[in-house]
XYZ file of C-alpha atoms in Angstrom:
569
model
C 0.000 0.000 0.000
C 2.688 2.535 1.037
C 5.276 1.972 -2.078
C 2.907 3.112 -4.427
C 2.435 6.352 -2.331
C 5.564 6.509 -1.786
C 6.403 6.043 -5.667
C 3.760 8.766 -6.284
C 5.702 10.821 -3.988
C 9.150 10.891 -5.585
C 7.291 11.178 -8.898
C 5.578 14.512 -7.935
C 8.738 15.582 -6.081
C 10.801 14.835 -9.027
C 8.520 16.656 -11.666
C 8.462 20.081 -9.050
C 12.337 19.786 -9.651
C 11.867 19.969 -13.486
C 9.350 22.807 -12.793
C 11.950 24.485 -10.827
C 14.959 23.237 -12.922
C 13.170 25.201 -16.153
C 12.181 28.313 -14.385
C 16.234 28.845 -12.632
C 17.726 27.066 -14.764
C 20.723 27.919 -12.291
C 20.171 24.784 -10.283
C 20.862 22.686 -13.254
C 24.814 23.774 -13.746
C 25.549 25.582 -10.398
C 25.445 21.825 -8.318
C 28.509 20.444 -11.432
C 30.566 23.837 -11.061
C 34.324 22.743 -11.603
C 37.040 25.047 -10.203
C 38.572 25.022 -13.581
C 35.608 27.037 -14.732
C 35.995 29.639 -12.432
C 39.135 30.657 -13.570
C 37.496 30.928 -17.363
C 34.490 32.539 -15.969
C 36.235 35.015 -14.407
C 38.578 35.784 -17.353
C 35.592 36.093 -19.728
C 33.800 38.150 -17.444
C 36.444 40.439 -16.637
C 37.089 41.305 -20.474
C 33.759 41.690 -20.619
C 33.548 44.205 -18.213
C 36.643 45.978 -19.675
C 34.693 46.120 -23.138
C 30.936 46.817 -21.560
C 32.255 50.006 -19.584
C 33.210 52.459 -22.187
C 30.260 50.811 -24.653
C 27.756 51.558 -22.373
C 29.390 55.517 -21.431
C 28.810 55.742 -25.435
C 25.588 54.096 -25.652
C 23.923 56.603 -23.356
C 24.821 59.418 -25.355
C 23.214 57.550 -28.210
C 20.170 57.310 -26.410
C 20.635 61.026 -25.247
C 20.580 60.530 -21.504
C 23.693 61.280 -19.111
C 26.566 58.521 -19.449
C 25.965 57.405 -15.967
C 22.927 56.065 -16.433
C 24.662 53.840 -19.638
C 26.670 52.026 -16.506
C 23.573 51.825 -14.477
C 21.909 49.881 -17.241
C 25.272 47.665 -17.674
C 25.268 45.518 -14.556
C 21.761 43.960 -13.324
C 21.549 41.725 -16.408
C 24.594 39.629 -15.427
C 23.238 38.787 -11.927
C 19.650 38.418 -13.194
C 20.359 36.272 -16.567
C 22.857 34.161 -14.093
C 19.552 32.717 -12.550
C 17.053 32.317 -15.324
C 19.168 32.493 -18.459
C 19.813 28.897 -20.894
C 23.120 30.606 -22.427
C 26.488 30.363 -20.906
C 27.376 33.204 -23.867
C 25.116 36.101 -24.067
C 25.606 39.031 -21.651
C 22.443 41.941 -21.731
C 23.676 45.399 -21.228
C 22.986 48.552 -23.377
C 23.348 48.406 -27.286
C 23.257 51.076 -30.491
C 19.935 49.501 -31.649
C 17.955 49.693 -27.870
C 19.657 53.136 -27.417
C 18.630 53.930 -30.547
C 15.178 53.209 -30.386
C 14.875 54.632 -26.797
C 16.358 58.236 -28.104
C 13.301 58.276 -30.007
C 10.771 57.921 -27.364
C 12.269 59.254 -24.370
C 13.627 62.900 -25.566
C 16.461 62.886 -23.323
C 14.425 62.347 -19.697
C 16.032 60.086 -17.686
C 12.491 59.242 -15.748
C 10.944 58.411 -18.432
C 13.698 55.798 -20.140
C 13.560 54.201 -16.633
C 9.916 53.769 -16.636
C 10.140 52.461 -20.704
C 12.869 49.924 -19.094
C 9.724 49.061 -16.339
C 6.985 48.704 -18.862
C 8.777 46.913 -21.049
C 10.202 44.239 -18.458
C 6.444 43.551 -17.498
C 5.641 43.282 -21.570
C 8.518 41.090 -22.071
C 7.867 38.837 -19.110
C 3.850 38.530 -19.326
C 5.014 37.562 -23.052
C 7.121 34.898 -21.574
C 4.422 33.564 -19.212
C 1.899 33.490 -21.832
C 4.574 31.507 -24.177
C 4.195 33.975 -26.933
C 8.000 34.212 -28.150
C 5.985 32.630 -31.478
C 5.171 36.644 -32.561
C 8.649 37.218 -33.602
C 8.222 34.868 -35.979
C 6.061 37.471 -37.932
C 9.308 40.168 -38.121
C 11.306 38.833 -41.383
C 14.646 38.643 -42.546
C 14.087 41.146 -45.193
C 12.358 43.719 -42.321
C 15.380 42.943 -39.047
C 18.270 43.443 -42.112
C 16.570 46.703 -43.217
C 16.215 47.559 -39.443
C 19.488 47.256 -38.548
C 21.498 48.760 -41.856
C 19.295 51.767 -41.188
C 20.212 51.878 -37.421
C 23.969 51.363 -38.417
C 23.540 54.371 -40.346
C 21.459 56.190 -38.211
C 23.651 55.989 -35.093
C 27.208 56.162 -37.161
C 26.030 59.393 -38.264
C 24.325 60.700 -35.564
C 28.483 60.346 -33.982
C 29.549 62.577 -36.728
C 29.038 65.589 -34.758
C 30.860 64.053 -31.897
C 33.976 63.836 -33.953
C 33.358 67.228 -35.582
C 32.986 68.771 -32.329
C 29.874 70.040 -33.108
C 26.862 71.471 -30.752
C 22.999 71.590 -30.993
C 22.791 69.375 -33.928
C 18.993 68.465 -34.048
C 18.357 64.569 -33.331
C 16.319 63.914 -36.590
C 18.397 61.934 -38.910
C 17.703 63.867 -42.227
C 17.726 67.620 -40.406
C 21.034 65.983 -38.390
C 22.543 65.124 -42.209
C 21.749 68.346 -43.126
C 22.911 71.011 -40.437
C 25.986 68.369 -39.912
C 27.354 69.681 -43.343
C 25.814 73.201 -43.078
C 27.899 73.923 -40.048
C 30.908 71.623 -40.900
C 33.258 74.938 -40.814
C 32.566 74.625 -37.477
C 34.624 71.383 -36.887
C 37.175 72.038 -33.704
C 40.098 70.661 -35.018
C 41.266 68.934 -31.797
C 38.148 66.789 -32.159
C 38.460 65.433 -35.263
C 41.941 64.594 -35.207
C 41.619 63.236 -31.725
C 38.431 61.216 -33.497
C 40.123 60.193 -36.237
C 43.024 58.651 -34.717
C 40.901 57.174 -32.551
C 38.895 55.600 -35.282
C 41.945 54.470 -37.191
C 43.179 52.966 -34.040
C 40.622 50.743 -33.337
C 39.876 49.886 -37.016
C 43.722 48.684 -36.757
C 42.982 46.560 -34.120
C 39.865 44.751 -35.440
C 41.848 44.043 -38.722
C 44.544 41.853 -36.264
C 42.262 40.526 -34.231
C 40.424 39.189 -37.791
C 44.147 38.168 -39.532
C 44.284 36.127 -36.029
C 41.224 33.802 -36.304
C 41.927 33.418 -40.238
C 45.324 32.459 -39.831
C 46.819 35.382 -41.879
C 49.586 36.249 -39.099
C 51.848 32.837 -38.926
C 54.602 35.007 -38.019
C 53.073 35.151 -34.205
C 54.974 33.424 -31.891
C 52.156 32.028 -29.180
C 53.044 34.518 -26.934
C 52.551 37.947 -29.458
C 49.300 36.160 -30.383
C 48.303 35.810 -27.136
C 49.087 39.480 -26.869
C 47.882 40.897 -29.957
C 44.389 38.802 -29.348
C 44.163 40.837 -25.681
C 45.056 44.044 -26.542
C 42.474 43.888 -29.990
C 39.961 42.529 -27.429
C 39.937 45.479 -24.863
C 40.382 47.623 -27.710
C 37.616 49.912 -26.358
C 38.469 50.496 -23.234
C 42.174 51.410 -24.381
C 41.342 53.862 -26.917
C 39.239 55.622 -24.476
C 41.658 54.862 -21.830
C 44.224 56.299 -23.761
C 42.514 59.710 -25.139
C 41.347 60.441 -21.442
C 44.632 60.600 -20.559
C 45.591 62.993 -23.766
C 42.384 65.312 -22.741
C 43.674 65.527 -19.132
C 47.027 66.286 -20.355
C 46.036 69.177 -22.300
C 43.543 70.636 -19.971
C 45.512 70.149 -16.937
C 47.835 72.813 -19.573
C 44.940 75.321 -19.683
C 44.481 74.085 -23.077
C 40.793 73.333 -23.449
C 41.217 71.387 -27.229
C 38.808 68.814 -26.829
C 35.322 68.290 -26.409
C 34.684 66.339 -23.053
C 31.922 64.391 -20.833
C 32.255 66.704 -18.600
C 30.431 66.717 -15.068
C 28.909 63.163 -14.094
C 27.377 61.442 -11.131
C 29.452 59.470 -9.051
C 28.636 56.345 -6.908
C 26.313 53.773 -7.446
C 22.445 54.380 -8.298
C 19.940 54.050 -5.505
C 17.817 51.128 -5.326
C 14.398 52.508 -5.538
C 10.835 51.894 -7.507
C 10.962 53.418 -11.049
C 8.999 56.717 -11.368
C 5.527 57.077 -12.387
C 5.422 60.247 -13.842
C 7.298 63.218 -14.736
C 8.149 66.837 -14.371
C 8.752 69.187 -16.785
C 11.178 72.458 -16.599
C 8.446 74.676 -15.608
C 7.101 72.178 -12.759
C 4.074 70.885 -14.541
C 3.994 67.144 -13.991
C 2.760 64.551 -16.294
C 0.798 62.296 -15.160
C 1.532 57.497 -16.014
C -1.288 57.760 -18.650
C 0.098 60.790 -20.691
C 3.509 59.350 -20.715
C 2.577 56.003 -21.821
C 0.360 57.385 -24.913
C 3.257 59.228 -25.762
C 5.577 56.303 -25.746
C 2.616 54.903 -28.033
C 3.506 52.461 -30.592
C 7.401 52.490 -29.125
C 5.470 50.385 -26.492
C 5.103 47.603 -28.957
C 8.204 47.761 -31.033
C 10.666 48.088 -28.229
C 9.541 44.919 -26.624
C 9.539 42.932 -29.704
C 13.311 43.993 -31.274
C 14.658 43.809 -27.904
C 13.527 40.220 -27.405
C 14.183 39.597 -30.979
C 18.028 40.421 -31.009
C 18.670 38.752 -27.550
C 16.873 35.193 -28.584
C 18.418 35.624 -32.584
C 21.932 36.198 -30.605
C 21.447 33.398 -27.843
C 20.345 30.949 -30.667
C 23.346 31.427 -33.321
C 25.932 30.772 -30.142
C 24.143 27.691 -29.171
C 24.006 26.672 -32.405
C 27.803 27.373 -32.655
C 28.892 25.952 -29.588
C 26.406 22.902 -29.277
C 23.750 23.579 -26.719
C 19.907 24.165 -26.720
C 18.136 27.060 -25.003
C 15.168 27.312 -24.299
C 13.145 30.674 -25.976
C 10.795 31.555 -23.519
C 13.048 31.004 -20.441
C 15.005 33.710 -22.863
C 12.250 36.279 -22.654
C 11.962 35.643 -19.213
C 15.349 36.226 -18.329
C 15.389 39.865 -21.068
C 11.809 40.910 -19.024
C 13.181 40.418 -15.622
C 16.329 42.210 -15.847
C 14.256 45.395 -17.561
C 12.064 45.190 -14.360
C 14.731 45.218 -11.854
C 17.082 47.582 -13.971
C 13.982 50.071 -13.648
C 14.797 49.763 -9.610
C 18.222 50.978 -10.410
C 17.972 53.964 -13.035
C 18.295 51.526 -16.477
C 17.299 52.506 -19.388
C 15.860 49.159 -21.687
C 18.967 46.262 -22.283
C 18.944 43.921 -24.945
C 21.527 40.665 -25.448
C 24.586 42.202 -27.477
C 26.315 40.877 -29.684
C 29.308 41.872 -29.707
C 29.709 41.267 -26.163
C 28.486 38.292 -26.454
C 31.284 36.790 -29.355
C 33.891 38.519 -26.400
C 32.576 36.286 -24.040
C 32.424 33.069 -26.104
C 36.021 33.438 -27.830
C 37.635 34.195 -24.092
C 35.948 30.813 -22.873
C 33.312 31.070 -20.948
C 31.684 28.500 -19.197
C 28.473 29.075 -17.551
C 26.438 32.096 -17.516
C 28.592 33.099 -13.999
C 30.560 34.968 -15.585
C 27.951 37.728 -16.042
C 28.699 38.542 -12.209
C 31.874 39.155 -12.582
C 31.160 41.770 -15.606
C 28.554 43.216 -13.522
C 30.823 43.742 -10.509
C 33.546 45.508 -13.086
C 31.003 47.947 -13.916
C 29.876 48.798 -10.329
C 33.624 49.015 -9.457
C 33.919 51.587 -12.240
C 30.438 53.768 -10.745
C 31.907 53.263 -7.455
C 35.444 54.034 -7.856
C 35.896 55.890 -11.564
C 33.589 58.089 -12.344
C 35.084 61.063 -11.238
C 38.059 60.422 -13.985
C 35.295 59.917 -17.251
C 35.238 63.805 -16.587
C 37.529 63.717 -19.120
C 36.789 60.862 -21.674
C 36.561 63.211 -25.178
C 32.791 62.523 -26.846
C 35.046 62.058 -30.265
C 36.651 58.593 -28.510
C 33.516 57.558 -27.598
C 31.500 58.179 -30.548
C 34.826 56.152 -32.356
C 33.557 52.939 -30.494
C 30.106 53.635 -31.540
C 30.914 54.225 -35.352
C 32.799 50.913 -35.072
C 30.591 48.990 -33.120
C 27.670 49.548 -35.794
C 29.605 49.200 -38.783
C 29.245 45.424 -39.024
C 25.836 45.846 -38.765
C 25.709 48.229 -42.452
C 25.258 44.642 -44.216
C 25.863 44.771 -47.580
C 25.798 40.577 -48.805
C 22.085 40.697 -47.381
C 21.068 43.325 -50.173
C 22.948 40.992 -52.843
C 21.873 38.053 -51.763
C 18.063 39.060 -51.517
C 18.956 40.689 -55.036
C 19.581 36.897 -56.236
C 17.369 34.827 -54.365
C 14.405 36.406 -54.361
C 13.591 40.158 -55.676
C 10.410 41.086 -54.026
C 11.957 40.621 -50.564
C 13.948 44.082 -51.249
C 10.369 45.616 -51.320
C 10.066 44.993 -47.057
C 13.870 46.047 -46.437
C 13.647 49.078 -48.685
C 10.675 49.981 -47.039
C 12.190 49.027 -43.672
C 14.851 50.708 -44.320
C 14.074 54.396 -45.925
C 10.892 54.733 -43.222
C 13.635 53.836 -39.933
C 15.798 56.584 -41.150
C 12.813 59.163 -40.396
C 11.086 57.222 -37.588
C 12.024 53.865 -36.174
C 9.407 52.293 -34.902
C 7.392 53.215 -38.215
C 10.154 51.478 -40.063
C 9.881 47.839 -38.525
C 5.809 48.786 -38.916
C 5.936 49.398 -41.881
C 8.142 46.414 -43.196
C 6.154 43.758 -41.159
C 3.414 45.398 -43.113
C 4.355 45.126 -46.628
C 5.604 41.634 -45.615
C 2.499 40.860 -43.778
C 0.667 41.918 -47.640
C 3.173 39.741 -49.772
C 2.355 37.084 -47.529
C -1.288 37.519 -47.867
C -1.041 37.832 -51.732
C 0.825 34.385 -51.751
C -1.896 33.009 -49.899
C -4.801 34.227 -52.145
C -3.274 33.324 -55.402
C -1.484 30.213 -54.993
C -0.090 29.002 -58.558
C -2.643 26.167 -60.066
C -0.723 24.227 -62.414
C -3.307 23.690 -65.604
C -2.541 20.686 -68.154
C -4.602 18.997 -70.818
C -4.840 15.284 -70.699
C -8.067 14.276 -72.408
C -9.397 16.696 -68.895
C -8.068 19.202 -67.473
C -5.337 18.048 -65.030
C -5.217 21.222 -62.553
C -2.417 20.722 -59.766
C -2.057 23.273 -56.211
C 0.973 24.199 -56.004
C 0.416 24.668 -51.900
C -2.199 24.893 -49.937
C -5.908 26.330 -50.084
C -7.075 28.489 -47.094
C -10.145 30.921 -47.553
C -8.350 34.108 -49.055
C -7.317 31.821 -52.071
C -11.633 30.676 -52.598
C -12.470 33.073 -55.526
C -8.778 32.584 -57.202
C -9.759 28.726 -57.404
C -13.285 29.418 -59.000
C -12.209 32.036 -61.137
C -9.629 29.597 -62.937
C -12.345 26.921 -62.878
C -14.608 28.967 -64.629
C -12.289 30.397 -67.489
C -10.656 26.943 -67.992
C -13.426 24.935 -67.784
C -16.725 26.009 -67.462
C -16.778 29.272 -69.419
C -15.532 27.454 -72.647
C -16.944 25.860 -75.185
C -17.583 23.023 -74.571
C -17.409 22.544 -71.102
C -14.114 20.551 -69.801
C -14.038 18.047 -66.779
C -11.411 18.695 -63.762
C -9.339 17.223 -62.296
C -8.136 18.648 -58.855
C -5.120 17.583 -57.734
C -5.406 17.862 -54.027
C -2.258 16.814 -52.629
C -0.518 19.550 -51.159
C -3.917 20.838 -49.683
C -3.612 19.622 -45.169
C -6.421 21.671 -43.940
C -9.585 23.377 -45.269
C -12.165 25.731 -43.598
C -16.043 26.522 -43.820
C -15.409 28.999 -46.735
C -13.170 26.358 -48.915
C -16.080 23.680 -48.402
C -19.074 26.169 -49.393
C -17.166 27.121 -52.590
C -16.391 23.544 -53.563
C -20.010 22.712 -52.782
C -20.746 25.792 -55.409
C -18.440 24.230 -57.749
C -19.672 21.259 -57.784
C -22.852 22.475 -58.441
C -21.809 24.722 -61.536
C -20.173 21.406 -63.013
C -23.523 19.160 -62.639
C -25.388 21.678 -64.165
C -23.025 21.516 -67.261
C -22.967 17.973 -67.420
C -19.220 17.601 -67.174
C -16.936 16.271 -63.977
C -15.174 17.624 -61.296
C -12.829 14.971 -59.423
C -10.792 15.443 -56.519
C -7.174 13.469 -56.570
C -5.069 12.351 -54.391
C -6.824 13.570 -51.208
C -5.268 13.561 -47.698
C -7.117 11.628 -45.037
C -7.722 14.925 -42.938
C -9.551 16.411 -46.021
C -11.004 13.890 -46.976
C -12.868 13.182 -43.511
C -13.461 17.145 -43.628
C -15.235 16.776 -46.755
C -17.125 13.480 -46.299
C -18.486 15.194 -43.631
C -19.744 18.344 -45.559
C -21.954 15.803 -47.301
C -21.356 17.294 -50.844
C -23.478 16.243 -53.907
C -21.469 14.941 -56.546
C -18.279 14.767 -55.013
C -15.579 12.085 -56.199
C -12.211 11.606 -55.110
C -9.693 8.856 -56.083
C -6.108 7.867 -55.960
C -5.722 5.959 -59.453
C -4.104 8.616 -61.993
C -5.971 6.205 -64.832
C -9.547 6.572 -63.121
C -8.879 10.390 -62.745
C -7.878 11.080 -65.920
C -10.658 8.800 -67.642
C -13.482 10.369 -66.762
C -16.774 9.943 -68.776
């Protein structure tokens, strides 16, 4: 009597440890931890931090908020995706496309990017619970490339005027393109060779760090590979390292050459709940419901491209480094460290990925190492923020132009050229309406995709050959849009002619019908009674077929002999 209790009992408690396995997925790794991880995990997470650090100080001035608040969005994903995240690579932080994206809705108010990072945590998360990661699915290829050439753009010039030295340059890209030249006379010359040294540096040190993994440089001993690979790594934070030190140099000299960060906030942010409203220059305050109708359809699209490029970035490292995650874990992990970045003054994080390829190529074993990034970049708010007084904007807009440049994808365009034309329609669509307004962009592409889509749908291509009857083959399947297509070709191949031609309907790559396919086949069938000619189905799948036996049609025939079909009296 008791064993099968007691077997009942180690059954439930085992499936509450899956339950809780799935949801911290921490328990699953942390209990086989091997000291010889550590020391990788702390490696990896350590360059991280050294690379994450100036990033996010440069990502906040994309977004247009104070480059404090780019560290305070830098270090609650590592401790939060250590718990709930299924990929020992990716690391969430700041990137140019979220910063991007949140320059557009947030106008520079540090309240309200916290409570965007709130609202969409709680979006991202309820998505999660509700298991609908499937939506993404809906965003093409043709719409995320156009999205993300026109960010590349977008945010590579929009650090133009960084290098140029150049002040109240108006955030729009096209009125930013065009008082960028009008006032290029302008340019301090300190900045832009500062900038452009800057820029040739790093681009230097991403052409060895490439020559390294293609095996271009055999004249490395192991040791000046070893080198070269570390100093090409923390390539950010050396450049900006490096021109701090120039700017302090000079100004120290009462030579004020450079354009710098100037005054910041030191320490680390207060732990506190997000705000719920706002208050202008003049006092007014604005109330949750008037900020969230102006975030309005930022609301949707920031949700969706931030879960997007975390999930597309956590599944091409699994893929590459053979493991599984698991995608709505994923969006758990994204939503949860939005809502308790809100608590500390975080603008909305995404998964990067350049980060991310860091953290893979320095070894990284579990998703630990995440801590150790995070506690680099509350070191650096605790300890450093007095010296980023003098990081020059030019350095820092260097590591932006050259962290987006990858993204400015060129093969995409040529290979969409040769595969298949029409999908330039979504990315030039994508692409021309994100260079005025973002979020209309990835609108507007899912749109026009969501209309070729539809088109396919409602005219699939009917194959039409004469053998003795008219042999008509669907090329996919039939759905209700695609109804009147069908009958229109029956009529003008067979029933509108003279005389009258039998069908055959090759049914084979139709899986599922509705109400509206059945009434119009019933219609069909009717038209070909009442001209004394035949209308056969072939080839039928068993689903169908019980769909239509069912629908009790007059006249209906179906076979799976080619001979009986195409012998028709």
């Amino acid at each position: 009597m008791e064993e099968p209790l007691l077997g009942g009992y180690v059954s439930r408690r085992d499936r509450c440890g899956r339950i809780l396995r799935s949801w911290l997925p921490i328990l699953s790794w942390l209990p086989r931890y091997k000291l010889k991880w550590l020391q990788m995990d702390l490696l990896a997470g350590l360059t991280v931090g050294l690379t994450v650090v100036p990033q996010a100080l440069a990502y906040a001035e994309v977004a247009g908020l104070p480059i404090q608040y780019g560290l305070y969005s830098a270090f609650m994903g590592g401790f939060i995706y250590t718990l709930l995240g299924t990929s020992k690579d990716v690391t969430l932080g700041p990137t140019a496309i979220m910063s991007l994206l949140c320059s557009s809705l947030v106008a520079g108010e540090p309240r309200r990017a916290v409570l965007l990072s709130l609202l969409c945590g709680l979006i991202q998360a309820g998505m999660a619970l509700l298991r609908l990661g499937f939506l993404l699915d809906f965003i093409s290829f043709p719409v995320i490339k156009g999205f993300t050439c026109a960010a590349a753009v977008t945010i590579g010039f929009g650090q133009v005027k960084n290098i140029l030295g150049l002040k109240n340059i108006p955030q729009e890209f096209y009125l930013q393109v065009y008082y960028t030249f009008c006032r290029i006379t302008e340019a301090r010359v300190g900045d832009v060779v500062l900038g452009l040294l800057c820029l040739l540096l790093l681009v230097m040190l991403v052409l060895m760090k490439a020559s390294l993994r293609s095996g271009e440089a055999p004249a490395y001993s192991r040791a000046a590979r070893k080198l070269v690979w570390t100093v090409s790594t923390m390539r950010n934070a050396l450049v900006v390292v490096g021109a701090t030190l120039v700017a302090f140099a000079w100004d120290v000299t009462g030579h004020h050459v450079f354009s710098i960060t100037g005054n910041t906030t030191a320490g680390l942010p207060p732990f506190r709940p997000p705000p719920t409203s706002d208050v202008t220059a003049n006092g007014t305050v604005i109330p949750f419901v008037q900020i969230v109708e102006d975030f309005g359809a930022g609301l949707a699209v920031i949700p969706l491209m931030g879960l997007l490029e975390s999930i597309a970035i956590a599944k091409a490292f699994a893929s590459q480094n053979n493991y599984r995650i698991d995608a709505n874990q994923e969006l758990l992990a994204i939503g949860m460290t939005n809502i308790m970045g809100s608590f500390v003054s975080a603008y909305p994080v995404t998964g990067s990925f350049g980060r991310t390829a860091v953290n893979s190529q320095t070894g990284v074993c579990t998703p630990a190492g995440g801590i150790v990034t995070s506690l680099t970049v509350l070191l650096s708010l605790a300890f450093l923020m007095p010296a980023f007084y003098y990081i020059p904007k030019a350095s820092l807009a260097a590591v932006v132009i050259c962290a987006v440049a990858p993204m400015l994808d060129y093969s995409a365009v040529a290979k969409m050229w040769k595969i298949r034309k029409l999908d330039l329609l979504p990315f030039l669509v994508t692409f021309v309406m994100s260079l005025w307004q973002v979020q209309y962009g990835i609108m507007g592409g899912v749109a026009v995709s969501g209309v070729l889509l539809l088109y396919h749908t409602a005219r699939p291509q009917i194959t039409v050959s004469d053998q003795g009857v008219l042999l008509m083959e669907l090329s996919s399947g039939l759905s209700f849009p695609a109804t009147e297509y069908l009958s229109h070709v029956m009529h003008t191949q067979a029933l509108q002619v003279s005389p009258p031609r039998s069908v055959v309907l090759d049914f084979r790559h139709v899986s599922v019908i509705d109400y509206t396919v059945v009434s119009e086949l019933r219609d069909l069938l009717q038209q070909f009674q009442l001209q004394n000619v035949h209308l056969i189905f072939y080839r039928v799948q068993p689903s169908v077929l019980q769909v239509l036996l069912k629908a009790d049609l007059q006249g209906f025939k179906h076979t799976d002999s080619v001979e009986e079909a195409l012998h028709v009296s």
